[in-house]
Coordinates of C-alpha atoms in Angstrom, one line a residue:
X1 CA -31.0 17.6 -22.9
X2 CA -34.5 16.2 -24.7
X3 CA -37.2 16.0 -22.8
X4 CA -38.3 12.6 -21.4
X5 CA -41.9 11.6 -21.9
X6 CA -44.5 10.9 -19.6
X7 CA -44.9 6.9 -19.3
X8 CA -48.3 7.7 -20.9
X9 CA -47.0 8.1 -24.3
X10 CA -45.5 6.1 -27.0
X11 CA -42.1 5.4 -25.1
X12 CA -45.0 3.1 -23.1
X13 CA -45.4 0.9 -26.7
X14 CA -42.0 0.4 -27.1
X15 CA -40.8 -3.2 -27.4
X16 CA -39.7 -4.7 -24.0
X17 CA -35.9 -6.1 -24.6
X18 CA -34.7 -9.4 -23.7
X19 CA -33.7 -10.2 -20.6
X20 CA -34.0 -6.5 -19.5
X21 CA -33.8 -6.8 -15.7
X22 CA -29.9 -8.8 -16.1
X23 CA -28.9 -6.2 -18.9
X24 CA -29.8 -3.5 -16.7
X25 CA -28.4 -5.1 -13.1
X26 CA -26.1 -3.0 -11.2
X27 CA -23.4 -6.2 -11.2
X28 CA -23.6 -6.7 -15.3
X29 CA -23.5 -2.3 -15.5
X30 CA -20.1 -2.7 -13.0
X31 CA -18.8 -5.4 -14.9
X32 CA -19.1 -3.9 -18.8
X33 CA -17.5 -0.5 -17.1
X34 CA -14.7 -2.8 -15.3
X35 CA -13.9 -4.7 -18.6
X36 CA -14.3 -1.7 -20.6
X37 CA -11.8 0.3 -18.5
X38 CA -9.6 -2.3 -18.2
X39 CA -9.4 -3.2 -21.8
X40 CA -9.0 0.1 -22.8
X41 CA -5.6 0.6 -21.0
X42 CA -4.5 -2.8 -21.9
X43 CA -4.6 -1.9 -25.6
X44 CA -2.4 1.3 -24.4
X45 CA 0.4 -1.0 -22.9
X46 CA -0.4 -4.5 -25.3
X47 CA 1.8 -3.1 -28.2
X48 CA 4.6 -1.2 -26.0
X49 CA 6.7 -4.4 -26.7
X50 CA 5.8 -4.2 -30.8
X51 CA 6.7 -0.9 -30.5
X52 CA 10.5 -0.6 -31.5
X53 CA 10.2 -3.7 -33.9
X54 CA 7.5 -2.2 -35.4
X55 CA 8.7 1.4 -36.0
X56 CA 12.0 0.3 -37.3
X57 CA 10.4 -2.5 -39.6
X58 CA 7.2 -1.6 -41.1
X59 CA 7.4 2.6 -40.5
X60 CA 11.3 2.9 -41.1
X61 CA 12.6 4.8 -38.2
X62 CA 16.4 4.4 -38.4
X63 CA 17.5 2.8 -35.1
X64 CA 19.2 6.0 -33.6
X65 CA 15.5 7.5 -33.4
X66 CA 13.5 4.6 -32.2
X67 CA 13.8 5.1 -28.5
X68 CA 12.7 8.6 -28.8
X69 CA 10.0 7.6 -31.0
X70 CA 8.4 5.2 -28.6
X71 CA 8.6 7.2 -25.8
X72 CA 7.2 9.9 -28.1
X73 CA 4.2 7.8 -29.0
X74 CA 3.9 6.6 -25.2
X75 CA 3.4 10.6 -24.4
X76 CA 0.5 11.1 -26.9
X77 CA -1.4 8.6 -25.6
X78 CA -1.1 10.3 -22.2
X79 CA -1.5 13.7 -23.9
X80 CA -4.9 13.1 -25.1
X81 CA -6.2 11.4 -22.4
X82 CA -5.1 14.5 -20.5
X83 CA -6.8 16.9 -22.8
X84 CA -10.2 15.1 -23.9
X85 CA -10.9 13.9 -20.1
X86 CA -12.5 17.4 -18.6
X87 CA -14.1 17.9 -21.8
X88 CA -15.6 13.9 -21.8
X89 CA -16.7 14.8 -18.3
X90 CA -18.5 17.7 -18.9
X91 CA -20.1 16.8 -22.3
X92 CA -21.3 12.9 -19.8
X93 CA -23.0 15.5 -17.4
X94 CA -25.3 16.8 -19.9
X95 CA -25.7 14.2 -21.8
X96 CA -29.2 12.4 -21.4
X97 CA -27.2 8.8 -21.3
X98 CA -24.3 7.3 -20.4
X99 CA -24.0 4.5 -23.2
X100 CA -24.0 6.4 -26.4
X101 CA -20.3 8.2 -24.8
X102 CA -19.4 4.5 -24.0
X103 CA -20.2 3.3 -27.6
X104 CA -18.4 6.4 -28.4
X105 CA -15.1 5.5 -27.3
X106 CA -15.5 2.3 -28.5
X107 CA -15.7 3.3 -31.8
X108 CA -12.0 5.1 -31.3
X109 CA -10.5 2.4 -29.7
X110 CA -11.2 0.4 -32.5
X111 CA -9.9 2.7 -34.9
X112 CA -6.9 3.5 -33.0
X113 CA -6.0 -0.3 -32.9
X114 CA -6.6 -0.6 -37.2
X115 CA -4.0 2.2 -37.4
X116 CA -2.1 0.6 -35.5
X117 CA -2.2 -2.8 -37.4
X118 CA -1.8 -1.4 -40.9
X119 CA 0.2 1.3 -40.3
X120 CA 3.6 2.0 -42.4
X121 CA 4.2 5.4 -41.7
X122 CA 4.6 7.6 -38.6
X123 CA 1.4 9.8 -39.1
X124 CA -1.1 6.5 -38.5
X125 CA 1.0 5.6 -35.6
X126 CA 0.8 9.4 -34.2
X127 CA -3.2 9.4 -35.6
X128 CA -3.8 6.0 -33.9
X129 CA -2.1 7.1 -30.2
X130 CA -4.1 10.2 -29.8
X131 CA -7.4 7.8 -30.5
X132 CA -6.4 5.6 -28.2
X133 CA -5.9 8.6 -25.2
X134 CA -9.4 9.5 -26.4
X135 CA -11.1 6.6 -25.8
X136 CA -9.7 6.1 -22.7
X137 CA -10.6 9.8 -21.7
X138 CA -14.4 8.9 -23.0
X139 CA -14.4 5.1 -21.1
X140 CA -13.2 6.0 -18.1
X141 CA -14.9 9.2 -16.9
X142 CA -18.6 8.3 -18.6
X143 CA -17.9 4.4 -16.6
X144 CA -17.4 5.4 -14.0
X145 CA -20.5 8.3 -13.7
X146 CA -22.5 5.1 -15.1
X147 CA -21.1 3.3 -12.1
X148 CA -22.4 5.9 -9.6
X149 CA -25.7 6.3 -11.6
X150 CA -26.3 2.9 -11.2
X151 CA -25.0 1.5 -8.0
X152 CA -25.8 4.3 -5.8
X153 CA -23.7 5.0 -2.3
X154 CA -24.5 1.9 -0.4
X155 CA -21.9 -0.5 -2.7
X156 CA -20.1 2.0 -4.4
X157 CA -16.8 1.6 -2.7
X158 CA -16.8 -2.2 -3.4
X159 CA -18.2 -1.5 -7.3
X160 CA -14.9 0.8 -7.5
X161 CA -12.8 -1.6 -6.4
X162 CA -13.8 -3.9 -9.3
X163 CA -13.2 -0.9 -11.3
X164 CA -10.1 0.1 -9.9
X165 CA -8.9 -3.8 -10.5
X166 CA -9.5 -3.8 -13.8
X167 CA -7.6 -0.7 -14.5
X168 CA -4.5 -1.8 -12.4
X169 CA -4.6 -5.5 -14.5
X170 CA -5.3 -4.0 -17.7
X171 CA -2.1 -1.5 -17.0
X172 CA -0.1 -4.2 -16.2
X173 CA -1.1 -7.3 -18.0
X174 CA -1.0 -5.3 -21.7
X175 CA 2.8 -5.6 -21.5
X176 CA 3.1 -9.1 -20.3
X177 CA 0.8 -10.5 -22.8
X178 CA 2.0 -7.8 -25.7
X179 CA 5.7 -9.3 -24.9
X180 CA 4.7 -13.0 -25.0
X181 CA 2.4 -13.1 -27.8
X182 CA 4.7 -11.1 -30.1
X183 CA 7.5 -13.3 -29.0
X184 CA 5.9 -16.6 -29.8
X185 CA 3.1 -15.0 -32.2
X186 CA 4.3 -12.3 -33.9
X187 CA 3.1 -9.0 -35.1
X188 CA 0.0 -9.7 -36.1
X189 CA -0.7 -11.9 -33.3
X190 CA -0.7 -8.8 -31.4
X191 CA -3.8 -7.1 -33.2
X192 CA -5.2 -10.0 -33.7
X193 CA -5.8 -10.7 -29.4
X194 CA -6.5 -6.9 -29.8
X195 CA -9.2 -7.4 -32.0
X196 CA -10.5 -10.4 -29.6
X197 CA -11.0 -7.8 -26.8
X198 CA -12.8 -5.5 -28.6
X199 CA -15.0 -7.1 -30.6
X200 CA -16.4 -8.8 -26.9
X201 CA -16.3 -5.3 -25.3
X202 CA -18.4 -4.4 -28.6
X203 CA -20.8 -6.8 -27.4
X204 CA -21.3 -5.8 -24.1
X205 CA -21.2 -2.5 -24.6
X206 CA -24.3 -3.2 -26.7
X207 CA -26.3 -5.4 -24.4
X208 CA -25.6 -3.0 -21.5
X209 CA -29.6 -0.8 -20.6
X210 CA -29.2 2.3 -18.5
X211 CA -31.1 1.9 -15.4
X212 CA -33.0 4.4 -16.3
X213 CA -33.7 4.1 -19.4
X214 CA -35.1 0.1 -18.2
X215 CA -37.3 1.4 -15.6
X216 CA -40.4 2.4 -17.9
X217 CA -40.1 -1.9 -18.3
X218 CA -39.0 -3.0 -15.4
X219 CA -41.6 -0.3 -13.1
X220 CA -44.1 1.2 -15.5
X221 CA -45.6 3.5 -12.7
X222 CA -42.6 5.2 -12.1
X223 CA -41.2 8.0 -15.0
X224 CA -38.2 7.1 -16.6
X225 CA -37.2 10.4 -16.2
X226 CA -36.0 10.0 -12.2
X227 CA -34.4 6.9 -11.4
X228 CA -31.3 8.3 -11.4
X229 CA -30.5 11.8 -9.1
X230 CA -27.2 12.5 -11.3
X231 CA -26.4 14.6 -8.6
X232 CA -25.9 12.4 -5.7
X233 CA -25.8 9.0 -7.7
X234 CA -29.2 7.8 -5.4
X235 CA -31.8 5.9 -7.2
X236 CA -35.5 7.2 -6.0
X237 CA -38.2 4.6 -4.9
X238 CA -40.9 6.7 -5.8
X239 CA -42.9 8.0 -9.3
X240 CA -42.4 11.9 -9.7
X241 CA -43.9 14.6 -11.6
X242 CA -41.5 14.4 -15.1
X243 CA -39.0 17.3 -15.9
X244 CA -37.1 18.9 -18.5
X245 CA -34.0 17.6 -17.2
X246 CA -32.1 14.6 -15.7
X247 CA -32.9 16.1 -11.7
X248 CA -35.9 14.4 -9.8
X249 CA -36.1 17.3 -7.3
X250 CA -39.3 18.6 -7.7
X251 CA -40.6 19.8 -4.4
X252 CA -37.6 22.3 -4.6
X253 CA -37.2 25.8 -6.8
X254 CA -36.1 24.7 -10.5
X255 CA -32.5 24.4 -10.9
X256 CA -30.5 27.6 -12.0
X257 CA -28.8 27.3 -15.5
X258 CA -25.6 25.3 -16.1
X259 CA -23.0 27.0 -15.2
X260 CA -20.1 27.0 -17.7
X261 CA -17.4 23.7 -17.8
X262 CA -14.9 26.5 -16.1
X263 CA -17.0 27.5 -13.6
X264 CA -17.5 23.9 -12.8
X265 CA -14.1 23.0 -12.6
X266 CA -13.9 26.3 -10.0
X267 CA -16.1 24.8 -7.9
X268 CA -14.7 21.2 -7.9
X269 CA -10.6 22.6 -7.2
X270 CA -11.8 24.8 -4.1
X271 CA -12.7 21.3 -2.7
X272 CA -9.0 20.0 -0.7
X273 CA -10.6 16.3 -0.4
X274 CA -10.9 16.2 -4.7
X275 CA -7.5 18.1 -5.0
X276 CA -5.7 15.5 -3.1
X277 CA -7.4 12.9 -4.6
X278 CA -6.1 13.8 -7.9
X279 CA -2.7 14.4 -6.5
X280 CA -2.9 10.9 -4.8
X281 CA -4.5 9.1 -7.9
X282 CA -1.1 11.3 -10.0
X283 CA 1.4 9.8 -7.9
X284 CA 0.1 6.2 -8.3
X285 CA 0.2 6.3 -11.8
X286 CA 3.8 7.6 -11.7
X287 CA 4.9 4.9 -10.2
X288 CA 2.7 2.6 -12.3
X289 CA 3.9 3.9 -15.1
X290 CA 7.2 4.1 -13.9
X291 CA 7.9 0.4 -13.8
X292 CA 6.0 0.7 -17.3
X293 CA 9.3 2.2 -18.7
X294 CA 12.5 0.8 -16.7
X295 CA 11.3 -2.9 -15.3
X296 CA 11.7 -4.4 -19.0
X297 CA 14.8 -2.8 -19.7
X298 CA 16.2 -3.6 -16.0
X299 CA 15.1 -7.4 -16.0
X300 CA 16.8 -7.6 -19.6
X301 CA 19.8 -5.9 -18.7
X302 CA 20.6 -7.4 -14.9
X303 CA 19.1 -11.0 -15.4
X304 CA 19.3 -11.7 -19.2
X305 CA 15.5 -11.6 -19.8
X306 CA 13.8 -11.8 -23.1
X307 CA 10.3 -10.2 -24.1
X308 CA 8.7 -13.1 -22.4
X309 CA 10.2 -12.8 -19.0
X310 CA 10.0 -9.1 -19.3
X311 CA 6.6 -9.5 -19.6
X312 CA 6.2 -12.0 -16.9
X313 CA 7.8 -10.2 -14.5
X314 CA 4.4 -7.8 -14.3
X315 CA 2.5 -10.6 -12.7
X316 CA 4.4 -9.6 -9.2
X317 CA 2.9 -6.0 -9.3
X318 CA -0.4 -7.3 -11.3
X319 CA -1.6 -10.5 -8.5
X320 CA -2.2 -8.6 -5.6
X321 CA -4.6 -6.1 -7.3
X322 CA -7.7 -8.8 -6.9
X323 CA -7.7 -7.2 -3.0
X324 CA -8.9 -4.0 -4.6
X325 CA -12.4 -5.3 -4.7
X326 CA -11.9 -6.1 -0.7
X327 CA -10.7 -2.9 -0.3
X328 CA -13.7 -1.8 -1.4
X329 CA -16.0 -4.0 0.7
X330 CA -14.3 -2.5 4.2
X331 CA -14.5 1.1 2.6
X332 CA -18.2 0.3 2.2
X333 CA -19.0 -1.3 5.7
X334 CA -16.3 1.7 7.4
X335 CA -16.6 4.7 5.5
X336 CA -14.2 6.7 7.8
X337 CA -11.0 3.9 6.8
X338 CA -9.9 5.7 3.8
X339 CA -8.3 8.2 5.0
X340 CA -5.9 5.3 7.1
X341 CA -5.9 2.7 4.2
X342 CA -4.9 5.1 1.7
X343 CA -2.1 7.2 3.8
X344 CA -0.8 3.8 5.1
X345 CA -0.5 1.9 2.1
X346 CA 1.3 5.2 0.8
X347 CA 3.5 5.1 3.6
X348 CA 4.6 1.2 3.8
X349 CA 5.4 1.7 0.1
X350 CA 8.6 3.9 0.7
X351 CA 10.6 1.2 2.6
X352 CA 9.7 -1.3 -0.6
X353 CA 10.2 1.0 -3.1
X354 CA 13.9 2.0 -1.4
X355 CA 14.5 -1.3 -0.9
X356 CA 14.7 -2.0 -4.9
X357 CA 18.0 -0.7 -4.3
X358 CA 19.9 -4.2 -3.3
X359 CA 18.5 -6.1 -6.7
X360 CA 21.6 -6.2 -8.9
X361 CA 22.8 -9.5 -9.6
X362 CA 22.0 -12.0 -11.5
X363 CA 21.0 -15.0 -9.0
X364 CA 18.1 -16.7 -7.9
X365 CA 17.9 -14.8 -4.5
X366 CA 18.1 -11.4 -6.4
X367 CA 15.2 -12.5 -8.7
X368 CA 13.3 -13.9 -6.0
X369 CA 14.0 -10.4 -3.9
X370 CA 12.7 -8.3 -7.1
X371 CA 9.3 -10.5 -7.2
X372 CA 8.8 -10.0 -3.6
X373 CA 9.2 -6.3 -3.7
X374 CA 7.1 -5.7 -6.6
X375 CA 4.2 -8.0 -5.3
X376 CA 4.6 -5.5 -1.9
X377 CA 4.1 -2.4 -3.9
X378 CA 1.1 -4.4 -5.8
X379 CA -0.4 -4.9 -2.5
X380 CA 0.0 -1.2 -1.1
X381 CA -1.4 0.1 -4.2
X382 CA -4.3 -2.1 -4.4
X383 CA -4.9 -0.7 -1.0
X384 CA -4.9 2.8 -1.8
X385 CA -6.3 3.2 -5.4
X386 CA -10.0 2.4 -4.2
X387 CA -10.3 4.9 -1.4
X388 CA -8.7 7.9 -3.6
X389 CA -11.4 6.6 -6.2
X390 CA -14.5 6.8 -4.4
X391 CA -13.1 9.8 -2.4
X392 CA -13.9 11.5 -6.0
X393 CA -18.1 10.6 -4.9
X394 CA -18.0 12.1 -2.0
X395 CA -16.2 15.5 -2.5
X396 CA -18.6 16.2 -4.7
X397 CA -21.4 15.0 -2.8
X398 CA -20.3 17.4 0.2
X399 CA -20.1 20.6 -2.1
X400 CA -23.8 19.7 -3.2
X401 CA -25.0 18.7 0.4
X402 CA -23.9 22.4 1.3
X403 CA -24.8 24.1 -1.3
X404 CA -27.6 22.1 -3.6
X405 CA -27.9 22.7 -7.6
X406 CA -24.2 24.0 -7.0
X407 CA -23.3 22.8 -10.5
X408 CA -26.3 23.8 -12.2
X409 CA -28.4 21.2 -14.5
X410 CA -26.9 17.7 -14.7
X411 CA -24.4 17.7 -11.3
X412 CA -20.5 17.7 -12.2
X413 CA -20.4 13.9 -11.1
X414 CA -19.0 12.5 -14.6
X415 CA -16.2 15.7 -14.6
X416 CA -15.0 15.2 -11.4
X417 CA -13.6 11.9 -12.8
X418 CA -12.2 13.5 -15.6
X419 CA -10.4 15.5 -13.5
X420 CA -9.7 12.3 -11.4
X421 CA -8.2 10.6 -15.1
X422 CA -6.4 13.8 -15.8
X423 CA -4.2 13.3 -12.6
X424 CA -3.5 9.7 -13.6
X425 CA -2.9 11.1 -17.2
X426 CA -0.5 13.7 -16.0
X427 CA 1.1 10.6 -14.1
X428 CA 1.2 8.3 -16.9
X429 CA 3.0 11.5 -19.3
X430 CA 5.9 12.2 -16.4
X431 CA 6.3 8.5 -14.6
X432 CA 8.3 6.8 -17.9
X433 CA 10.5 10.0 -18.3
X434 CA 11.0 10.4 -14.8
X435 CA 12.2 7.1 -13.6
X436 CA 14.1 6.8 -17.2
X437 CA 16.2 9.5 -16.7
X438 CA 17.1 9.0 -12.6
X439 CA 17.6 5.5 -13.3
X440 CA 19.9 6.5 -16.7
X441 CA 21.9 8.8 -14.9
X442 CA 21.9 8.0 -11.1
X443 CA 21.2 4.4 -11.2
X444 CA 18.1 1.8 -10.8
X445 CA 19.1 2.2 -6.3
X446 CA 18.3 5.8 -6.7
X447 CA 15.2 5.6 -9.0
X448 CA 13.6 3.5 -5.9
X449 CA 14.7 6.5 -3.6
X450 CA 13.2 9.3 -5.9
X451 CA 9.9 7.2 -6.2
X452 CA 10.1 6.5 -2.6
X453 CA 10.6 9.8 -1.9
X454 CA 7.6 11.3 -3.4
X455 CA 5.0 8.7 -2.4
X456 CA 6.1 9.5 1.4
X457 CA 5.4 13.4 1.2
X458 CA 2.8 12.5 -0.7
X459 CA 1.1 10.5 2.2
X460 CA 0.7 13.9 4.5
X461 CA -1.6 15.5 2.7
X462 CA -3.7 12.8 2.1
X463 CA -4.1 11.8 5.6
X464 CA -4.9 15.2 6.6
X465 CA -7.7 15.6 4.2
X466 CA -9.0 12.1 2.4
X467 CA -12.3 12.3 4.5
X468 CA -12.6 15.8 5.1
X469 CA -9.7 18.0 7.2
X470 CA -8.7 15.6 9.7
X471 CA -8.9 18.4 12.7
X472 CA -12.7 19.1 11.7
X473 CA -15.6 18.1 14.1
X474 CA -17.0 15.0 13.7
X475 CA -20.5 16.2 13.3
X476 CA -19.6 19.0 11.0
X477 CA -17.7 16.5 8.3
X478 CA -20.0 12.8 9.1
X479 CA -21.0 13.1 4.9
X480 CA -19.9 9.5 4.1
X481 CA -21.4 8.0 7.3
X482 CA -24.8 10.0 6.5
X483 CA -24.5 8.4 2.8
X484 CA -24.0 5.0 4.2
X485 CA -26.6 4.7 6.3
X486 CA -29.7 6.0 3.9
X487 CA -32.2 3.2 2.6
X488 CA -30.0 0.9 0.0
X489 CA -30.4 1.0 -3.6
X490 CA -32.6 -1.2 -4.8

């Protein structure tokens, strides 16, 4: 990392931005990370309804090999996101800012849609899918360290709900408005919303100040150097003594070196509370993804649906996500509820997601039955993806509580979310091949069962060790309700 300046120097001089104190808020920070994340993965699922046309139109894929093509393509995308997130994460911790990775995986994104657009042959589609899994890798785990930078512990769980919202809409509502705007658009319609998105996430991307990059204009007195503690995601209220790195503890021994991105990644698995995060955050996104793959086809098949209505029919699982924000508020006011909200909603799922099984005719009540499910499972995940989120914070928190400068120079806050995204990557690359094939060979009834099925197991570990080993002392294991109660961030 470069070394930070005293305020005495030039940095002082700089030119004061406009509007610095809104550009650098914690709520415009959670909301250029929230539309970032959710744009990103709503370019991944906008063209899955150009997909076939395209392949077989403009790239000339005979129609024998277009359904293995687009589920080909759908896999990169995963692929990369699974590969470049661990290495995003660590490359975020060391990095003196958060932005320039941000600005980074803008820069992909946008040439991952060109290719895209313009391309006529199957390299540029391949080329452009495994830019796309990159950005996301680079938007999501730098975001959401930025988030934890900036908001601190007090309103994180709320600040991840947003988050968490964003993703679950952009995941769902890329397909519904990729299947209606190609229907009644066309091709380039497609790109052309695509491009919309962009060029505003381009512009907020740009406005966005690190906090603590703003502070030498918003608090002179204090050293630019330590408003953030990367380690623990606490802003300080007080100048210190400047550093040669991002950590504001000066009154203790100097950090040791940084240990290596595998030793890191040691550390963070020997953690149960991050491990079953991940697992949890996997098996959400293999259902997510899931309906991704088999909903269109179903609705098309049972009820006669075109690309609009197999589109449309996301809006069941997409609506209920606005409670993840909520969510977030009660995790915030009662740290110890994740461990119940997450393991319930995992549990009241399995009924819903068995219950699938009765949809098979084409008449109102059947259609009204499938709507009514999906919005359940909307619900249940809305209610669990926040808590496995922000359960990512405070693993880490409790390995550096125990053990301080445990990770070396710069924390391991930014790849602990990359291993977060690399669950929810491995979910995204097994969920469409899974429920394809059980619902291909054994039938859309015993898809629901096999999904159904593995969110239940799924539940026990996660209420035995979201928050800590359930068994444990209170006293020995009280990290989040020690985090909640210190001085807010200001």
């Amino acid at each position: 990392m470069g070394f930070l300046t005293w305020p005495f120097s030039h940095e002082k001089e700089e030119k004061r931005p406009k509007f610095v104190e809104l550009r650098s808020s914690k709520w415009f920070i959670m909301f250029v990370v929230a539309f970032a994340t959710g744009t990103d993965i709503f370019m991944y699922g906008l063209i899955v309804p150009v997909t076939p046309t395209a392949l077989k139109d403009k790239v000339g894929i005979s129609e024998d090999d277009v359904q293995s093509w687009t589920s080909i393509l759908l896999a990169l995308y995963s692929a990369a996101l699974l590969a470049f997130a661990p290495v995003v994460g660590y490359i975020a911790d060391r990095a003196e800012s958060r932005r320039w990775p941000l600005l980074f995986g803008l820069v992909a994104l946008a040439a991952a849609t060109a290719l895209l657009c313009v391309g006529t042959n199957i390299a540029l589609w391949i080329v452009g899918r495994l830019f796309q899994g990159a950005a996301a890798a680079v938007v999501w785990t730098a975001g959401l360290a930025l988030i934890v930078d900036t908001i601190g512990k007090d309103d994180l769980g709320q600040a991840i709900g947003y988050v968490s919202m964003a993703i679950s809409i952009g995941t769902l509502a890329g397909p519904l408005l990729g299947g209606v705007v190609y229907e009644n658009g066309g091709y380039y319609a497609v790109f052309g919303l695509a491009f919309g998105f962009i060029a505003l996430d381009i512009i907020l991307r740009l406005l966005l100040i690190e906090k603590r990059h703003a502070i030498k204009w918003l608090a002179p007195e204090m050293t630019p150097l330590s408003v953030t503690e990367k380690k623990s995601g606490e802003v300080l209220e007080h100048p210190v003594l400047p550093t040669n790195g991002s950590e504001s503890r000066e009154s203790q021994p100097p950090s040791p070196p940084s240990r290596s991105a595998f030793g890191r990644v040691a550390i963070l698995l020997s953690s149960p509370r991050l491990v079953v995060s991940v697992w949890g955050y996997f098996i959400l996104s293999i259902v997510l993804t899931s309906f991704d793959s088999v909903l269109p086809l179903f609705v098309q098949e049972t009820f006669k649906w075109q690309q609009s209505g197999q589109g449309l029919i996301f809006i069941s699982l997409m609506v209920p996500h606005v409670l993840d924000p909520l969510m977030g508020f009660v995790i915030d006011k009662y740290p110890k509820s994740c461990r119940y909200l997450a393991a319930g909603a995992f549990l009241t799922v399995v009924p819903v997601l068995v219950l699938l099984r009765f949809v098979k005719d084409n008449s109102m009540q059947h259609k009204i039955l499938l709507c009514a499910l999906l919005a359940c499972v909307g619900v249940c995940f809305a209610v669990a993806m926040p808590p496995l989120i922000v359960e990512v914070f405070f693993a880490v928190k409790e390995k550096e509580d125990k053990t301080p400068d445990i990770f070396g120079r710069g924390g391991a806050m930014a790849l602990a979310f990359g291993l977060s995204n690399m669950g929810f990557a491995t979910g995204s690359l097994i969920g469409p091949f899974f429920a394809g094939y059980i619902r291909q060979e054994a039938g859309w009834g015993a898809m629901g069962w096999a999904l159904g099925l593995i969110v239940g197991v799924s539940s026990l570990p996660i209420l035995l060790f979201v928050g800590g080993w359930i068994l444990k002392k209170p006293l020995e294991s009280d990290t989040e309700g020690q985090l909640m109660d210190s001085a807010p961030v200001p």
